[in-house]
Amino acid sequence: MTAATSDYLIAPSILSADFARLGEEVDDVLASGADIVHFDVMDNHYVPNLTIGPMVCEALRRHGVTAPIDAHLMVKPVDRLIGDFIDAGASYVTFHPEASEHIDRSLQLIRDGGCKSGLVFNPATPLSFLDHVMDKVDMILLMSVNPGFGGQSFLPGTLDKLREARRRIDASGRDIRLEIDGGVKIDNIAEIARAGADTFVAGSAVFKASNPEDPHRYDGVIDDFRQALAGA
Ligand code: DX5
Ligand code: ZN
């Protein structure tokens, strides 16, 4: 079952935004119609890159961002940072099963803090990690690239994995979002939606606008995504 068009959520990854002007970048992409702020947290340990942490999440909240913030934790160990992101105002907190010694406990920590919980699957991570925790996840995030960097190409094998994840969600009868992250572009988003995704992370495809003074610079790309999804 694919999601209704109105249920599709677009989640720009701020990894590709201009960090020197982050507040404005987030304001402007939301004003252009994006639904969720995708917030990539990398620790130079679980993944070979280093990005931003809970202080920046909190700063965005203080700046006035009210949209959901989707904290994608690529860190190991993960439990302490789960607490920090709950305190910093995250809405979703997702983590990789390989980064937690006790997956069930980490998921519970997220929900106990009032956030929505999610598990993230690298291209080579099997969906069997879901077997005993379907009642504890609000989001399943499939990586369509190996995590660590923006601007990589979508791995086509992820389409079959999306279909399998969609089957699992439908069979569970639960309200679980299916998010895709990595290499999502205008020309492949419809096919990705048809495979079952309903939440779409896009970094380099969104934050490439030319004129930083134009607050509407992201209108075009968000509209193009919506149009492509309408045809899915
Ligand atoms: C990669 C990150 C992604 C990344 C996506 O590890 O999780 O969120 O920013 O960037 P694009 O859309 O450029 O592939
Ligand atoms: Zn991400």
XYZ file of N, CA and C and ligand atoms in Angstrom:
711
model
N 0.854 -1.197 0.000
C 0.000 0.000 0.000
C 0.885 1.240 0.000
N 0.698 2.136 -0.953
C 1.449 3.394 -0.905
C 0.627 4.431 -0.152
N 1.296 5.440 0.365
C 0.608 6.445 1.174
C -0.163 7.416 0.274
N -1.198 8.047 0.830
C -1.915 9.090 0.099
C -0.981 10.281 -0.077
N -1.148 11.012 -1.184
C -0.250 12.133 -1.478
C -0.185 13.122 -0.321
N -1.335 13.355 0.308
C -1.395 14.342 1.386
C -0.594 13.891 2.605
N -0.294 12.601 2.642
C 0.401 12.052 3.798
C 1.926 12.044 3.601
N 2.371 12.428 2.429
C 3.809 12.459 2.181
C 4.448 13.633 2.919
N 5.566 13.369 3.564
C 6.276 14.428 4.278
C 7.669 14.616 3.673
N 8.037 15.868 3.491
C 9.357 16.190 2.936
C 10.233 16.748 4.058
N 11.397 16.118 4.190
C 12.278 16.416 5.321
C 13.665 16.826 4.824
N 13.872 18.111 4.541
C 15.201 18.544 4.098
C 16.259 18.250 5.162
N 17.384 17.714 4.703
C 18.503 17.451 5.617
C 19.386 18.684 5.682
N 19.499 19.257 6.874
C 20.268 20.498 7.014
C 21.771 20.272 6.904
N 22.162 19.005 6.747
C 23.578 18.711 6.516
C 24.119 19.503 5.314
N 23.263 19.745 4.333
C 23.705 20.464 3.131
C 23.378 21.948 3.178
N 22.838 22.426 4.311
C 22.524 23.854 4.419
C 23.803 24.649 4.693
N 23.675 25.962 4.635
C 24.785 26.851 4.974
C 24.790 27.024 6.497
N 25.733 26.362 7.161
C 25.733 26.371 8.629
C 25.949 27.774 9.211
N 26.574 28.643 8.454
C 26.790 30.000 8.962
C 25.479 30.787 9.034
N 24.465 30.302 8.345
C 23.165 30.985 8.331
C 22.048 29.988 8.628
N 22.290 29.078 9.559
C 21.405 27.924 9.721
C 19.957 28.297 10.056
N 19.767 29.249 10.968
C 18.401 29.631 11.355
C 17.582 30.074 10.159
N 18.167 30.956 9.360
C 17.465 31.450 8.164
C 17.215 30.336 7.157
N 18.212 29.491 6.977
C 18.051 28.381 6.031
C 16.845 27.524 6.425
N 16.741 27.214 7.718
C 15.630 26.383 8.188
C 14.313 27.144 8.040
N 14.288 28.415 8.443
C 13.066 29.225 8.275
C 12.615 29.206 6.815
N 13.562 29.426 5.926
C 13.191 29.593 4.521
C 12.724 28.284 3.893
N 13.356 27.176 4.251
C 12.947 25.908 3.645
C 11.572 25.492 4.193
N 11.294 25.851 5.431
C 9.957 25.552 5.986
C 8.909 26.461 5.339
N 9.282 27.732 5.143
C 8.336 28.654 4.489
C 8.042 28.207 3.058
N 8.955 27.475 2.466
C 8.739 26.958 1.112
C 7.884 25.701 1.109
N 7.504 25.213 2.283
C 6.571 24.084 2.319
C 7.144 22.774 2.818
N 8.392 22.764 3.259
C 8.931 21.523 3.828
C 8.204 21.216 5.140
N 8.159 19.913 5.495
C 7.361 19.498 6.646
C 8.187 19.265 7.904
N 9.378 18.743 7.738
C 10.183 18.256 8.864
C 11.618 18.727 8.654
N 12.303 19.020 9.752
C 13.731 19.352 9.673
C 14.519 18.078 9.999
N 15.250 17.566 9.014
C 16.067 16.366 9.244
C 17.446 16.809 9.725
N 17.846 16.295 10.887
C 18.997 16.819 11.634
C 20.006 15.680 11.794
N 21.077 15.708 11.012
C 22.046 14.604 10.971
C 23.152 14.793 11.997
N 23.241 13.844 12.901
C 24.221 13.921 13.994
C 25.290 12.852 13.769
N 26.523 13.292 13.549
C 27.626 12.362 13.237
C 28.768 12.585 14.221
N 29.406 11.478 14.631
C 30.335 11.544 15.762
C 31.791 11.221 15.433
N 32.112 11.016 14.162
C 33.470 10.616 13.765
C 33.901 9.319 14.442
N 32.944 8.463 14.735
C 33.241 7.179 15.374
C 32.324 6.122 14.754
N 31.029 6.325 14.913
C 30.090 5.421 14.231
C 30.107 5.673 12.722
N 30.258 6.937 12.346
C 30.444 7.294 10.931
C 31.652 8.223 10.813
N 32.300 8.220 9.652
C 33.548 9.003 9.508
C 33.306 10.473 9.163
N 32.510 11.130 9.976
C 32.276 12.556 9.767
C 31.782 13.131 11.095
N 31.883 14.432 11.230
C 31.547 15.094 12.492
C 30.632 16.273 12.178
N 29.465 16.305 12.826
C 28.544 17.406 12.477
C 28.097 18.166 13.713
N 26.811 18.149 13.962
C 26.218 19.032 14.972
C 25.527 18.207 16.052
N 25.380 18.823 17.237
C 24.806 18.108 18.361
C 23.597 18.811 18.958
N 23.242 18.420 20.182
C 22.020 18.921 20.809
C 21.982 20.441 21.005
N 23.154 21.083 21.168
C 23.131 22.543 21.357
C 22.570 23.240 20.128
N 22.866 22.682 18.963
C 22.372 23.313 17.733
C 20.864 23.060 17.588
N 20.423 21.890 18.020
C 18.985 21.596 18.004
C 18.260 22.580 18.922
N 18.802 22.757 20.091
C 18.194 23.686 21.046
C 18.207 25.121 20.494
N 19.284 25.466 19.817
C 19.380 26.817 19.244
C 18.298 27.036 18.194
N 18.006 25.998 17.414
C 16.943 26.144 16.407
C 15.594 26.345 17.090
N 15.346 25.620 18.158
C 14.097 25.828 18.902
C 14.031 27.248 19.457
N 15.129 27.709 20.032
C 15.158 29.073 20.580
C 14.957 30.116 19.485
N 15.452 29.800 18.313
C 15.308 30.691 17.163
C 13.846 30.812 16.738
N 13.038 29.815 17.148
C 11.605 29.889 16.845
C 11.088 28.796 15.931
N 11.934 27.820 15.636
C 11.486 26.718 14.766
C 10.494 25.848 15.541
N 9.282 25.720 14.990
C 8.254 24.904 15.658
C 7.976 23.606 14.896
N 8.477 23.489 13.695
C 8.256 22.263 12.898
C 8.921 21.075 13.596
N 8.460 19.861 13.293
C 9.131 18.697 13.863
C 10.616 18.659 13.484
N 11.444 18.334 14.459
C 12.875 18.117 14.195
C 13.143 16.622 14.331
N 13.720 16.074 13.274
C 13.940 14.634 13.135
C 15.435 14.392 13.352
N 15.800 14.024 14.592
C 17.214 13.849 14.920
C 17.657 12.442 14.528
N 18.507 12.376 13.513
C 19.036 11.106 13.004
C 20.412 10.927 13.640
N 20.474 10.057 14.656
C 21.707 9.901 15.427
C 22.609 8.840 14.809
N 23.723 9.282 14.258
C 24.750 8.374 13.749
C 25.901 8.446 14.740
N 25.642 7.953 15.941
C 26.604 8.045 17.037
C 26.606 6.736 17.803
N 27.748 6.425 18.403
C 27.872 5.222 19.204
C 28.801 5.490 20.387
N 28.400 5.251 21.616
C 27.078 4.782 22.045
C 26.026 5.868 21.905
N 24.772 5.438 21.978
C 23.711 6.366 21.608
C 22.869 6.847 22.793
N 22.801 6.072 23.873
C 21.787 6.364 24.893
C 21.906 7.750 25.535
N 23.122 8.176 25.832
C 23.241 9.481 26.489
C 22.766 10.611 25.587
N 23.103 10.489 24.314
C 22.682 11.554 23.393
C 21.183 11.539 23.163
N 20.546 10.374 23.330
C 19.077 10.331 23.235
C 18.494 11.302 24.262
N 18.972 11.210 25.487
C 18.484 12.119 26.530
C 18.759 13.575 26.188
N 19.949 13.839 25.662
C 20.302 15.223 25.328
C 19.378 15.777 24.237
N 19.048 14.935 23.259
C 18.174 15.422 22.178
C 16.725 15.576 22.633
N 16.300 14.736 23.559
C 14.958 14.935 24.138
C 14.923 16.310 24.803
N 15.946 16.602 25.605
C 15.998 17.889 26.307
C 16.140 19.060 25.335
N 16.764 18.813 24.196
C 17.016 19.891 23.239
C 15.814 20.181 22.353
N 14.740 19.407 22.505
C 13.523 19.724 21.747
C 13.318 18.924 20.472
N 14.035 17.809 20.320
C 13.799 16.975 19.134
C 12.379 16.410 19.174
N 11.828 16.107 17.995
C 10.488 15.510 17.906
C 10.604 14.015 17.653
N 11.416 13.662 16.669
C 11.760 12.268 16.400
C 13.209 12.066 16.809
N 13.506 10.911 17.386
C 14.900 10.526 17.599
C 15.061 9.131 17.006
N 15.956 9.017 16.026
C 16.192 7.711 15.409
C 17.665 7.335 15.579
N 17.911 6.032 15.661
C 19.289 5.571 15.839
C 19.480 4.252 15.084
N 20.743 3.872 14.930
C 21.092 2.652 14.197
C 21.214 1.493 15.189
N 20.624 0.334 14.894
C 20.677 -0.776 15.852
C 22.099 -1.170 16.231
N 23.044 -1.008 15.303
C 24.432 -1.371 15.595
C 25.054 -0.459 16.651
N 24.424 0.674 16.892
C 25.000 1.662 17.806
C 24.436 1.558 19.214
N 23.558 0.566 19.416
C 22.959 0.404 20.748
C 23.188 -1.016 21.240
N 23.603 -1.147 22.488
C 23.762 -2.486 23.073
C 22.405 -3.095 23.377
N 21.403 -2.245 23.608
C 20.083 -2.713 24.043
C 19.023 -1.921 23.291
N 18.664 -2.433 22.136
C 17.804 -1.681 21.221
C 16.457 -1.357 21.860
N 15.874 -2.351 22.512
C 14.573 -2.153 23.140
C 14.636 -1.030 24.180
N 15.703 -1.028 24.938
C 15.847 0.007 25.975
C 16.014 1.388 25.353
N 16.818 1.477 24.301
C 17.032 2.783 23.666
C 15.719 3.321 23.094
N 14.930 2.421 22.466
C 13.640 2.867 21.921
C 12.734 3.367 23.044
N 12.755 2.629 24.142
C 11.905 3.009 25.274
C 12.339 4.354 25.872
N 13.663 4.567 25.920
C 14.180 5.851 26.422
C 13.610 7.019 25.615
N 13.557 6.830 24.312
C 13.065 7.901 23.429
C 11.593 8.183 23.727
N 10.820 7.113 23.794
C 9.374 7.308 24.047
C 9.120 7.835 25.451
N 9.880 7.361 26.409
C 9.696 7.850 27.782
C 9.956 9.360 27.853
N 10.815 9.850 26.956
C 11.111 11.281 26.933
C 10.091 12.078 26.140
N 9.064 11.408 25.632
C 7.999 12.116 24.921
C 8.278 12.329 23.449
N 9.318 11.679 22.915
C 9.628 11.805 21.487
C 9.150 10.586 20.721
N 9.084 10.743 19.402
C 8.788 9.603 18.550
C 10.093 8.870 18.256
N 10.005 7.545 18.244
C 11.219 6.730 18.173
C 11.376 6.111 16.785
N 12.619 5.888 16.401
C 12.836 5.236 15.115
C 14.126 4.454 15.060
N 14.084 3.401 14.230
C 15.287 2.608 13.962
C 15.736 2.886 12.533
N 17.059 2.951 12.362
C 17.635 3.271 11.054
C 18.400 2.066 10.515
N 18.183 1.768 9.251
C 18.795 0.593 8.627
C 19.773 1.011 7.544
N 21.056 0.683 7.761
C 22.051 0.900 6.712
C 21.744 -0.028 5.538
N 22.350 0.237 4.382
C 22.063 -0.621 3.227
C 22.262 -2.115 3.524
N 23.235 -2.480 4.342
C 23.493 -3.905 4.602
C 22.935 -4.384 5.945
N 22.106 -3.572 6.583
C 21.513 -3.977 7.872
C 20.159 -4.629 7.623
N 19.961 -5.857 8.121
C 18.710 -6.560 7.826
C 17.514 -6.007 8.610
N 16.346 -6.087 7.980
C 15.114 -5.603 8.629
C 14.693 -6.501 9.795
N 15.371 -7.634 9.960
C 15.008 -8.538 11.060
C 15.200 -7.880 12.430
N 15.965 -6.773 12.473
C 16.070 -6.050 13.752
C 14.703 -5.534 14.224
N 13.733 -5.525 13.298
C 12.392 -5.048 13.683
C 11.563 -6.115 14.370
N 12.015 -7.381 14.257
C 11.152 -8.507 14.628
C 10.454 -8.348 15.985
N 11.165 -7.880 16.961
C 10.578 -7.862 18.308
C 10.291 -6.465 18.833
N 10.362 -5.469 17.933
C 10.167 -4.094 18.432
C 9.155 -3.286 17.598
N 8.349 -3.962 16.808
C 7.403 -3.196 15.974
C 6.462 -2.340 16.816
N 6.213 -2.763 18.033
C 5.320 -1.974 18.899
C 6.052 -0.819 19.564
N 7.349 -0.686 19.284
C 8.120 0.377 19.951
C 8.665 1.411 18.972
N 8.339 1.263 17.685
C 8.862 2.236 16.718
C 7.737 3.065 16.102
N 8.007 4.361 15.962
C 7.084 5.262 15.271
C 7.569 5.544 13.859
N 8.833 5.219 13.612
C 9.439 5.521 12.314
C 10.451 4.426 11.988
N 10.445 4.011 10.722
C 11.513 3.138 10.219
C 12.228 3.956 9.151
N 13.531 4.098 9.301
C 14.303 4.906 8.352
C 15.259 3.992 7.592
N 15.062 3.918 6.289
C 15.982 3.133 5.459
C 17.000 4.063 4.828
N 18.276 3.753 5.046
C 19.348 4.494 4.394
C 19.502 3.957 2.974
N 19.494 4.866 2.014
C 19.707 4.472 0.624
C 21.107 4.867 0.170
N 21.949 5.211 1.140
C 23.400 5.385 0.939
C 24.038 4.905 2.235
N 25.335 4.684 2.217
C 26.007 4.427 3.494
C 26.137 5.755 4.226
N 25.824 5.765 5.527
C 25.717 7.039 6.220
C 27.075 7.713 6.397
N 27.027 9.040 6.478
C 28.247 9.794 6.745
C 28.381 11.058 5.911
N 27.784 11.063 4.741
C 27.967 12.204 3.847
C 26.714 12.468 3.017
N 26.507 13.736 2.711
C 25.478 14.096 1.746
C 26.015 13.916 0.337
N 25.137 14.018 -0.632
C 25.556 14.049 -2.026
C 25.935 12.720 -2.641
N 25.588 11.599 -2.002
C 25.877 10.287 -2.596
C 24.683 9.824 -3.446
N 24.931 8.796 -4.266
C 23.869 8.313 -5.163
C 22.995 7.271 -4.488
N 21.710 7.339 -4.790
C 20.710 6.398 -4.274
C 21.076 4.969 -4.678
N 21.115 4.056 -3.704
C 21.410 2.647 -4.006
C 20.105 1.952 -4.398
N 20.004 1.479 -5.650
C 18.715 0.981 -6.156
C 18.179 -0.236 -5.396
N 19.055 -0.998 -4.756
C 18.605 -2.157 -3.981
C 17.666 -1.766 -2.837
N 17.696 -0.477 -2.471
C 16.836 -0.008 -1.372
C 15.360 -0.095 -1.729
N 15.039 -0.112 -3.044
C 13.621 -0.142 -3.432
C 12.958 -1.433 -2.955
N 13.638 -2.570 -3.141
C 13.078 -3.844 -2.656
C 12.962 -3.837 -1.138
N 13.950 -3.239 -0.499
C 13.925 -3.197 0.968
C 12.763 -2.327 1.456
N 12.491 -1.267 0.718
C 11.341 -0.421 1.064
C 10.046 -1.222 0.965
N 9.932 -1.998 -0.117
C 8.707 -2.802 -0.278
C 8.545 -3.773 0.882
N 9.657 -4.364 1.293
C 9.612 -5.300 2.421
C 9.237 -4.570 3.720
N 9.810 -3.392 3.933
C 9.471 -2.622 5.140
C 8.000 -2.224 5.107
N 7.503 -1.831 3.930
C 6.087 -1.457 3.803
C 5.197 -2.650 4.131
N 5.590 -3.845 3.652
C 4.806 -5.056 3.975
C 4.752 -5.262 5.487
N 5.905 -5.101 6.123
C 5.940 -5.303 7.581
C 5.051 -4.289 8.297
N 5.089 -3.047 7.866
C 4.271 -2.017 8.520
C 2.789 -2.327 8.322
N 2.419 -2.637 7.068
C 0.998 -2.917 6.801
C 0.531 -4.134 7.599
N 1.376 -5.168 7.665
C 0.994 -6.381 8.406
C 0.838 -6.080 9.897
N 1.585 -5.116 10.387
C 1.508 -4.798 11.823
C 0.238 -4.006 12.152
N -0.307 -3.345 11.155
C -1.488 -2.506 11.376
C -1.177 -1.264 12.198
N 0.096 -0.968 12.374
C 0.472 0.168 13.221
C 0.740 1.423 12.399
N 0.695 2.542 13.095
C 0.924 3.831 12.467
C 2.427 4.132 12.546
N 3.164 3.644 11.560
C 4.627 3.787 11.566
C 5.028 4.468 10.264
N 5.806 5.520 10.364
C 6.244 6.196 9.142
C 7.427 5.438 8.535
N 7.517 5.492 7.203
C 8.614 4.841 6.486
C 9.413 5.919 5.762
N 10.582 6.186 6.307
C 11.403 7.299 5.817
C 12.573 6.761 4.997
N 12.959 7.547 4.012
C 14.085 7.168 3.154
C 15.108 8.305 3.191
N 16.388 7.949 3.196
C 17.430 8.959 3.389
C 18.648 8.622 2.540
N 18.938 9.494 1.574
C 20.160 9.361 0.784
C 19.887 9.330 -0.707
N 20.353 10.350 -1.401
C 20.249 10.361 -2.856
C 18.842 10.563 -3.386
N 17.959 11.132 -2.585
C 16.587 11.390 -3.065
C 16.604 12.658 -3.913
N 16.080 12.546 -5.133
C 16.088 13.666 -6.084
C 14.699 13.797 -6.703
N 14.505 14.873 -7.449
C 13.219 15.075 -8.130
C 12.913 13.888 -9.040
N 13.946 13.359 -9.704
C 13.661 12.342 -10.717
C 13.557 10.918 -10.169
N 13.787 10.695 -8.881
C 13.567 9.329 -8.370
C 12.558 9.275 -7.223
N 12.045 10.413 -6.772
C 11.197 10.409 -5.579
C 9.870 9.667 -5.826
N 9.337 9.739 -7.055
C 8.055 9.063 -7.326
C 8.234 7.548 -7.219
N 9.308 7.064 -7.791
C 9.571 5.617 -7.738
C 9.783 5.157 -6.284
N 10.435 5.994 -5.506
C 10.679 5.690 -4.089
C 9.349 5.665 -3.327
N 8.459 6.584 -3.674
C 7.129 6.601 -3.035
C 6.348 5.340 -3.426
N 6.438 4.965 -4.682
C 5.705 3.761 -5.122
C 6.217 2.516 -4.400
N 7.468 2.522 -4.009
C 8.016 1.365 -3.282
C 7.578 1.372 -1.818
N 6.944 2.468 -1.371
C 6.361 2.432 -0.035
C 6.785 3.520 0.931
N 7.749 4.358 0.558
C 8.172 5.418 1.486
C 7.087 6.487 1.599
N 6.985 7.104 2.772
C 6.044 8.228 2.929
C 6.724 9.479 3.487
N 7.998 9.364 3.825
C 8.740 10.488 4.409
C 10.098 10.538 3.707
N 10.428 11.698 3.148
C 11.549 11.770 2.212
C 12.580 12.778 2.685
N 13.761 12.288 3.030
C 14.872 13.170 3.380
C 15.570 13.573 2.083
N 15.894 14.839 1.959
C 16.692 15.269 0.811
C 17.584 16.414 1.259
N 18.879 16.247 1.068
C 19.834 17.270 1.480
C 20.339 18.059 0.292
N 21.240 17.434 -0.470
C 21.878 18.172 -1.562
C 20.887 18.580 -2.645
N 19.775 17.844 -2.781
C 18.789 18.220 -3.808
C 18.035 19.493 -3.423
N 18.006 19.796 -2.134
C 17.245 20.968 -1.685
C 18.155 22.185 -1.524
N 19.232 22.003 -0.738
C 20.045 23.161 -0.345
C 21.129 23.453 -1.378
N 20.681 23.862 -2.540
C 21.669 24.179 -3.566
C 21.301 25.510 -4.215
N 20.402 26.230 -3.520
C 19.887 27.452 -4.129
C 20.961 28.523 -4.233
N 20.798 29.376 -5.214
C 21.836 30.330 -5.567
C 21.806 31.617 -4.741
N 20.651 32.266 -4.636
C 20.619 33.595 -4.033
C 20.194 33.547 -2.563
N 21.148 33.637 -1.634
C 20.817 33.502 -0.220
C 19.908 34.618 0.292
N 19.783 35.713 -0.458
C 18.931 36.832 -0.017
C 17.464 36.575 -0.334
N 17.176 35.586 -1.161
C 15.790 35.339 -1.570
C 15.128 34.335 -0.628
N 14.205 34.799 0.227
C 13.588 33.875 1.195
C 12.727 32.804 0.529
N 12.424 32.998 -0.755
C 11.607 32.002 -1.474
C 12.451 31.085 -2.352
N 13.768 31.068 -2.077
C 14.650 30.339 -2.991
C 14.388 28.832 -3.005
N 13.723 28.312 -1.968
C 13.473 26.867 -1.948
C 12.067 26.499 -2.419
N 11.248 27.501 -2.776
C 9.874 27.194 -3.217
C 9.887 26.212 -4.383
N 10.744 26.491 -5.361
C 10.743 25.691 -6.585
C 11.027 24.230 -6.323
N 12.057 23.967 -5.547
C 12.462 22.567 -5.365
C 11.422 21.811 -4.528
N 10.844 22.465 -3.522
C 9.826 21.766 -2.714
C 8.582 21.515 -3.586
N 8.192 22.509 -4.377
C 7.048 22.318 -5.292
C 7.319 21.181 -6.270
N 8.543 21.134 -6.788
C 8.883 20.063 -7.748
C 8.762 18.688 -7.083
N 9.214 18.579 -5.829
C 9.066 17.300 -5.112
C 7.590 16.942 -4.971
N 6.765 17.934 -4.585
C 5.330 17.654 -4.389
C 4.688 17.233 -5.699
N 5.097 17.898 -6.766
C 4.512 17.551 -8.069
C 4.894 16.137 -8.479
N 6.161 15.804 -8.269
C 6.613 14.444 -8.611
C 5.866 13.430 -7.762
N 5.616 13.753 -6.501
C 4.903 12.818 -5.608
C 3.443 12.685 -6.030
N 2.867 13.765 -6.527
C 1.465 13.704 -6.949
C 1.306 12.723 -8.110
N 2.371 12.542 -8.873
C 2.306 11.605 -10.003
C 2.748 10.200 -9.631
N 3.010 9.953 -8.359
C 3.573 8.640 -7.950
C 2.528 7.533 -7.994
C 23.776 10.782 5.288
C 22.679 11.580 5.939
C 21.683 12.165 5.005
C 22.247 13.137 3.996
C 21.393 13.048 2.779
O 24.451 10.061 6.253
O 21.952 10.767 6.858
O 20.577 12.729 5.718
O 22.254 14.459 4.443
O 21.947 13.864 1.809
P 21.596 13.719 0.272
O 20.114 14.001 0.126
O 22.455 14.745 -0.354
O 21.925 12.311 -0.132
Zn 20.037 11.494 7.788
